[in-house]
Coordinates of N, CA and C in Angstrom, one line a residue:
X1 N -21.1 -10.0 29.3 CA -22.3 -10.5 29.9 C -23.2 -9.3 30.3
X2 N -24.4 -9.3 29.8 CA -25.4 -8.2 30.2 C -26.1 -8.7 31.4
X3 N -26.3 -7.8 32.4 CA -27.0 -8.2 33.6 C -27.6 -7.0 34.2
X4 N -28.9 -7.0 34.4 CA -29.6 -5.9 35.1 C -29.4 -6.1 36.6
X5 N -29.5 -5.0 37.3 CA -29.3 -5.0 38.8 C -30.6 -5.4 39.5
X6 N -30.4 -6.3 40.5 CA -31.5 -6.6 41.4 C -31.4 -5.6 42.6
X7 N -32.3 -4.8 42.8 CA -32.3 -3.9 43.9 C -32.4 -4.7 45.2
X8 N -31.8 -4.2 46.3 CA -32.0 -4.8 47.6 C -33.4 -4.9 47.9
X9 N -33.9 -6.1 48.3 CA -35.3 -6.3 48.7 C -35.4 -7.6 49.4
X10 N -36.6 -7.9 49.8 CA -36.9 -9.1 50.6 C -38.0 -9.9 49.8
X11 N -37.8 -11.2 49.8 CA -38.8 -12.1 49.2 C -39.2 -13.1 50.3
X12 N -40.5 -13.5 50.3 CA -41.0 -14.4 51.2 C -41.6 -15.6 50.4
X13 N -41.2 -16.8 50.7 CA -41.7 -18.0 50.1 C -42.3 -18.9 51.1
X14 N -43.4 -19.5 50.8 CA -44.1 -20.5 51.6 C -43.8 -21.8 50.8
X15 N -43.2 -22.8 51.5 CA -42.7 -24.0 50.8 C -43.3 -25.2 51.4
X16 N -43.8 -26.1 50.6 CA -44.3 -27.4 51.0 C -43.2 -28.3 51.4
X17 N -43.2 -29.0 52.5 CA -42.1 -29.8 53.0 C -42.5 -31.3 52.9
X18 N -43.6 -31.6 52.2 CA -44.0 -33.0 52.1 C -43.2 -33.8 51.1
X19 N -41.9 -34.0 51.4 CA -41.0 -34.6 50.5 C -40.0 -35.5 51.4
X20 N -40.0 -36.8 51.2 CA -39.2 -37.6 52.0 C -37.7 -37.4 51.8
X21 N -37.3 -36.7 50.7 CA -35.8 -36.4 50.5 C -35.3 -35.4 51.5
X22 N -36.2 -34.7 52.2 CA -35.9 -33.6 53.1 C -35.6 -34.2 54.5
X23 N -36.0 -35.5 54.7 CA -36.0 -36.1 56.0 C -34.6 -36.3 56.6
X24 N -34.5 -36.0 57.9 CA -33.3 -36.3 58.7 C -33.3 -37.8 59.1
X25 N -32.4 -38.5 58.5 CA -32.4 -40.0 58.8 C -30.9 -40.5 58.8
X26 N -30.1 -39.8 59.5 CA -28.7 -40.3 59.6 C -28.6 -41.6 60.4
X27 N -29.6 -41.8 61.3 CA -29.7 -43.1 62.0 C -31.2 -43.4 62.1
X28 N -31.5 -44.7 62.3 CA -32.9 -45.1 62.4 C -33.8 -44.4 63.3
X29 N -33.3 -44.0 64.5 CA -34.1 -43.3 65.5 C -34.4 -41.9 65.0
X30 N -33.5 -41.3 64.3 CA -33.7 -39.9 63.8 C -34.8 -40.0 62.7
X31 N -34.7 -41.0 61.8 CA -35.7 -41.1 60.7 C -37.1 -41.2 61.2
X32 N -37.3 -41.9 62.3 CA -38.6 -42.1 62.9 C -39.2 -40.8 63.4
X33 N -38.4 -39.8 63.6 CA -39.0 -38.6 64.2 C -39.7 -37.7 63.2
X34 N -39.5 -38.0 61.9 CA -40.2 -37.2 60.8 C -39.8 -35.8 60.8
X35 N -38.5 -35.5 60.9 CA -38.0 -34.1 60.9 C -37.2 -33.8 59.7
X36 N -37.1 -32.5 59.4 CA -36.4 -32.0 58.2 C -34.9 -31.8 58.6
X37 N -34.0 -32.3 57.8 CA -32.6 -32.2 58.1 C -32.1 -30.8 57.7
X38 N -30.9 -30.4 58.2 CA -30.3 -29.1 57.9 C -30.0 -29.1 56.4
X39 N -29.5 -30.2 55.8 CA -29.3 -30.2 54.4 C -30.6 -30.1 53.6
X40 N -31.6 -30.7 54.1 CA -32.9 -30.6 53.5 C -33.4 -29.1 53.5
X41 N -33.2 -28.4 54.6 CA -33.5 -27.0 54.6 C -32.7 -26.2 53.6
X42 N -31.4 -26.5 53.5 CA -30.5 -25.8 52.5 C -31.0 -26.0 51.1
X43 N -31.5 -27.2 50.8 CA -32.1 -27.5 49.5 C -33.2 -26.6 49.2
X44 N -34.1 -26.4 50.2 CA -35.3 -25.5 50.0 C -34.8 -24.1 49.9
X45 N -33.8 -23.7 50.7 CA -33.3 -22.3 50.6 C -32.7 -22.0 49.2
X46 N -31.8 -23.0 48.8 CA -31.2 -22.8 47.5 C -32.2 -22.7 46.3
X47 N -33.3 -23.5 46.4 CA -34.3 -23.4 45.4 C -35.0 -22.0 45.4
X48 N -35.2 -21.4 46.6 CA -35.8 -20.1 46.7 C -34.8 -19.0 46.1
X49 N -33.6 -19.1 46.5 CA -32.6 -18.1 46.0 C -32.5 -18.2 44.5
X50 N -32.6 -19.4 44.0 CA -32.5 -19.6 42.5 C -33.7 -18.9 41.8
X51 N -34.8 -19.0 42.4 CA -36.0 -18.4 41.8 C -35.9 -16.9 41.7
X52 N -35.1 -16.3 42.6 CA -34.9 -14.9 42.6 C -34.0 -14.5 41.4
X53 N -32.9 -15.2 41.2 CA -31.9 -14.9 40.1 C -32.2 -15.5 38.8
X54 N -33.0 -16.5 38.7 CA -33.3 -17.2 37.5 C -33.7 -16.3 36.3
X55 N -34.5 -15.2 36.5 CA -34.8 -14.3 35.4 C -33.7 -13.6 34.8
X56 N -32.5 -13.5 35.5 CA -31.3 -12.9 35.0 C -30.4 -13.8 34.2
X57 N -30.7 -15.1 34.2 CA -29.9 -16.0 33.5 C -30.0 -15.7 32.0
X58 N -29.0 -16.0 31.2 CA -29.0 -16.0 29.8 C -28.7 -17.4 29.3
X59 N -28.8 -17.6 28.0 CA -28.6 -18.9 27.5 C -27.2 -19.5 27.8
X60 N -26.2 -18.6 28.0 CA -24.8 -19.0 28.2 C -24.4 -18.7 29.7
X61 N -25.2 -18.2 30.5 CA -24.8 -17.9 31.9 C -25.8 -18.4 32.9
X62 N -25.3 -19.0 34.0 CA -26.1 -19.5 35.1 C -25.6 -19.0 36.4
X63 N -26.4 -19.1 37.4 CA -26.0 -18.7 38.8 C -25.7 -19.9 39.6
X64 N -24.5 -20.0 40.2 CA -24.2 -21.1 41.0 C -23.9 -20.7 42.5
X65 N -24.2 -21.6 43.4 CA -24.0 -21.3 44.8 C -22.5 -21.4 45.0
X66 N -21.8 -20.4 45.6 CA -20.4 -20.4 45.9 C -20.1 -20.4 47.4
X67 N -21.2 -20.1 48.2 CA -21.0 -20.1 49.6 C -22.3 -20.3 50.3
X68 N -22.4 -21.0 51.4 CA -23.6 -21.3 52.1 C -23.4 -21.6 53.5
X69 N -24.3 -21.1 54.4 CA -24.2 -21.6 55.8 C -25.6 -21.5 56.4
X70 N -25.8 -22.4 57.4 CA -27.1 -22.5 58.1 C -26.8 -22.7 59.5
X71 N -27.6 -22.1 60.4 CA -27.7 -22.4 61.8 C -29.1 -22.9 62.1
X72 N -29.1 -24.2 62.4 CA -30.4 -24.8 62.7 C -30.8 -24.5 64.1
X73 N -31.9 -23.8 64.3 CA -32.3 -23.3 65.7 C -33.3 -24.2 66.4
X74 N -34.2 -24.8 65.7 CA -35.1 -25.7 66.2 C -35.6 -26.7 65.2
X75 N -36.3 -27.7 65.6 CA -36.7 -28.8 64.7 C -37.9 -28.3 63.8
X76 N -38.0 -29.0 62.7 CA -39.1 -28.7 61.8 C -39.6 -30.0 61.3
X77 N -40.9 -30.1 61.2 CA -41.5 -31.4 60.8 C -41.7 -31.5 59.3
X78 N -41.5 -32.7 58.8 CA -41.9 -33.0 57.4 C -43.4 -32.9 57.3
X79 N -43.9 -32.3 56.2 CA -45.3 -32.2 55.9 C -45.9 -30.9 56.4
X80 N -45.2 -30.1 57.1 CA -45.7 -28.8 57.6 C -45.0 -27.7 56.8
X81 N -45.7 -26.8 56.1 CA -45.0 -25.8 55.3 C -44.0 -25.0 56.2
X82 N -43.0 -24.5 55.5 CA -42.1 -23.5 56.1 C -42.2 -22.2 55.3
X83 N -41.9 -21.1 56.0 CA -41.8 -19.8 55.4 C -40.3 -19.4 55.4
X84 N -39.9 -19.1 54.2 CA -38.5 -18.7 54.0 C -38.5 -17.2 53.7
X85 N -37.9 -16.4 54.6 CA -37.8 -14.9 54.4 C -36.4 -14.7 54.0
X86 N -36.2 -14.1 52.8 CA -34.9 -14.0 52.2 C -34.6 -12.5 51.8
X87 N -33.5 -11.9 52.3 CA -33.1 -10.6 51.8 C -32.0 -10.8 50.8
X88 N -32.1 -10.1 49.7 CA -31.1 -10.2 48.6 C -30.4 -8.9 48.3
X89 N -29.1 -8.9 48.2 CA -28.4 -7.7 47.7 C -27.4 -8.2 46.6
X90 N -27.1 -7.3 45.7 CA -26.1 -7.5 44.7 C -24.8 -6.9 45.3
X91 N -23.8 -7.8 45.6 CA -22.6 -7.3 46.2 C -21.6 -6.8 45.2
X92 N -21.6 -7.4 44.0 CA -20.8 -6.9 42.9 C -21.5 -7.4 41.6
X93 N -21.1 -7.0 40.5 CA -21.7 -7.4 39.3 C -21.7 -8.9 39.2
X94 N -22.9 -9.5 39.1 CA -23.0 -10.9 38.9 C -22.9 -11.7 40.2
X95 N -22.8 -11.1 41.3 CA -22.7 -11.8 42.6 C -23.9 -11.3 43.5
X96 N -24.7 -12.2 44.0 CA -25.8 -11.9 44.9 C -25.6 -12.6 46.2
X97 N -25.9 -11.8 47.3 CA -25.8 -12.3 48.6 C -27.2 -12.4 49.2
X98 N -27.5 -13.5 49.8 CA -28.8 -13.8 50.4 C -28.6 -14.1 51.9
X99 N -29.5 -13.5 52.7 CA -29.5 -13.9 54.1 C -31.0 -13.9 54.6
X100 N -31.3 -14.8 55.6 CA -32.6 -14.8 56.0 C -32.9 -15.8 57.1
X101 N -34.2 -16.1 57.2 CA -34.7 -16.9 58.3 C -35.7 -17.9 57.8
X102 N -35.8 -19.0 58.4 CA -36.8 -20.0 58.1 C -37.7 -20.2 59.3
X103 N -39.0 -20.2 59.1 CA -40.0 -20.4 60.2 C -40.9 -21.5 59.8
X104 N -41.3 -22.2 60.8 CA -42.4 -23.2 60.7 C -43.5 -22.8 61.7
X105 N -44.6 -22.4 61.2 CA -45.6 -21.7 61.9 C -45.0 -20.5 62.5
X106 N -44.9 -20.2 63.8 CA -44.3 -19.0 64.3 C -42.9 -19.3 64.9
X107 N -42.4 -20.5 64.8 CA -41.2 -20.9 65.4 C -40.0 -20.7 64.4
X108 N -38.9 -20.0 64.9 CA -37.7 -19.9 64.1 C -37.0 -21.2 64.0
X109 N -36.8 -21.7 62.8 CA -36.2 -23.0 62.6 C -34.7 -22.8 62.2
X110 N -34.4 -21.8 61.4 CA -33.0 -21.7 61.0 C -32.7 -20.2 60.5
X111 N -31.4 -19.9 60.6 CA -30.9 -18.7 60.0 C -29.9 -19.1 59.0
X112 N -29.9 -18.4 57.8 CA -29.0 -18.8 56.8 C -28.4 -17.6 56.0
X113 N -27.3 -17.9 55.3 CA -26.8 -17.0 54.3 C -26.2 -17.8 53.2
X114 N -26.3 -17.3 52.0 CA -25.7 -17.9 50.8 C -25.4 -16.9 49.8
X115 N -24.4 -17.3 48.9 CA -24.0 -16.4 47.8 C -24.1 -17.1 46.5
X116 N -24.7 -16.5 45.5 CA -24.7 -17.0 44.2 C -23.9 -16.1 43.2
X117 N -23.2 -16.7 42.3 CA -22.4 -16.0 41.4 C -22.7 -16.4 39.9
X118 N -22.8 -15.4 39.1 CA -23.0 -15.7 37.6 C -21.7 -16.3 37.0
X119 N -21.8 -17.4 36.3 CA -20.7 -18.0 35.6 C -21.2 -18.4 34.2
X120 N -20.3 -18.4 33.3 CA -20.7 -18.8 31.9 C -20.6 -20.4 31.9
X121 N -21.4 -20.9 31.0 CA -21.3 -22.4 30.8 C -19.9 -22.8 30.2
X122 N -19.3 -21.9 29.4 CA -18.0 -22.1 28.9 C -17.0 -22.2 30.0
X123 N -17.1 -21.3 31.0 CA -16.2 -21.4 32.2 C -16.3 -22.7 32.9
X124 N -17.6 -23.1 33.2 CA -17.8 -24.3 33.9 C -17.2 -25.5 33.2
X125 N -17.4 -25.5 31.9 CA -16.9 -26.6 31.0 C -15.4 -26.7 31.1
X126 N -14.8 -25.5 31.0 CA -13.3 -25.4 31.1 C -12.8 -25.9 32.5
X127 N -13.5 -25.5 33.6 CA -13.1 -25.9 34.9 C -13.2 -27.4 35.0
X128 N -14.3 -28.0 34.5 CA -14.5 -29.4 34.6 C -13.4 -30.2 33.9
X129 N -13.1 -29.7 32.7 CA -12.0 -30.4 31.9 C -10.7 -30.3 32.6
X130 N -10.4 -29.2 33.3 CA -9.1 -29.1 34.0 C -9.1 -30.0 35.2
X131 N -10.2 -30.4 35.8 CA -10.2 -31.2 37.0 C -10.1 -32.7 36.6
X132 N -10.4 -33.1 35.4 CA -10.3 -34.5 35.0 C -9.0 -34.8 34.3

């Protein structure tokens, strides 16, 4: 697998949150507050980290999330953009580590880390057939 190195750097994304799939609605009272869930924030973060590594994919290799964590620090409203500041490092060939912060306006909403690893589609297919 050929892979160029991504030098350590920071990316900043401004993301629209006007999406009902991001809503925290584990109970009716929570849904009425119009807030973004932690899992909704992770979806946004994963989309941003994918945009960073996507240019490195090949027809037979993709980058999958193998580790993720988030600490939700304050609430964030649906419909108000968030800023995702993401630092990326290549920890070993084909493995990228991301860490960063999510802000809404000037308020810190979350701190996160995630790891993406390159895998071949053949490997994924083999693992899926072993599991069934």
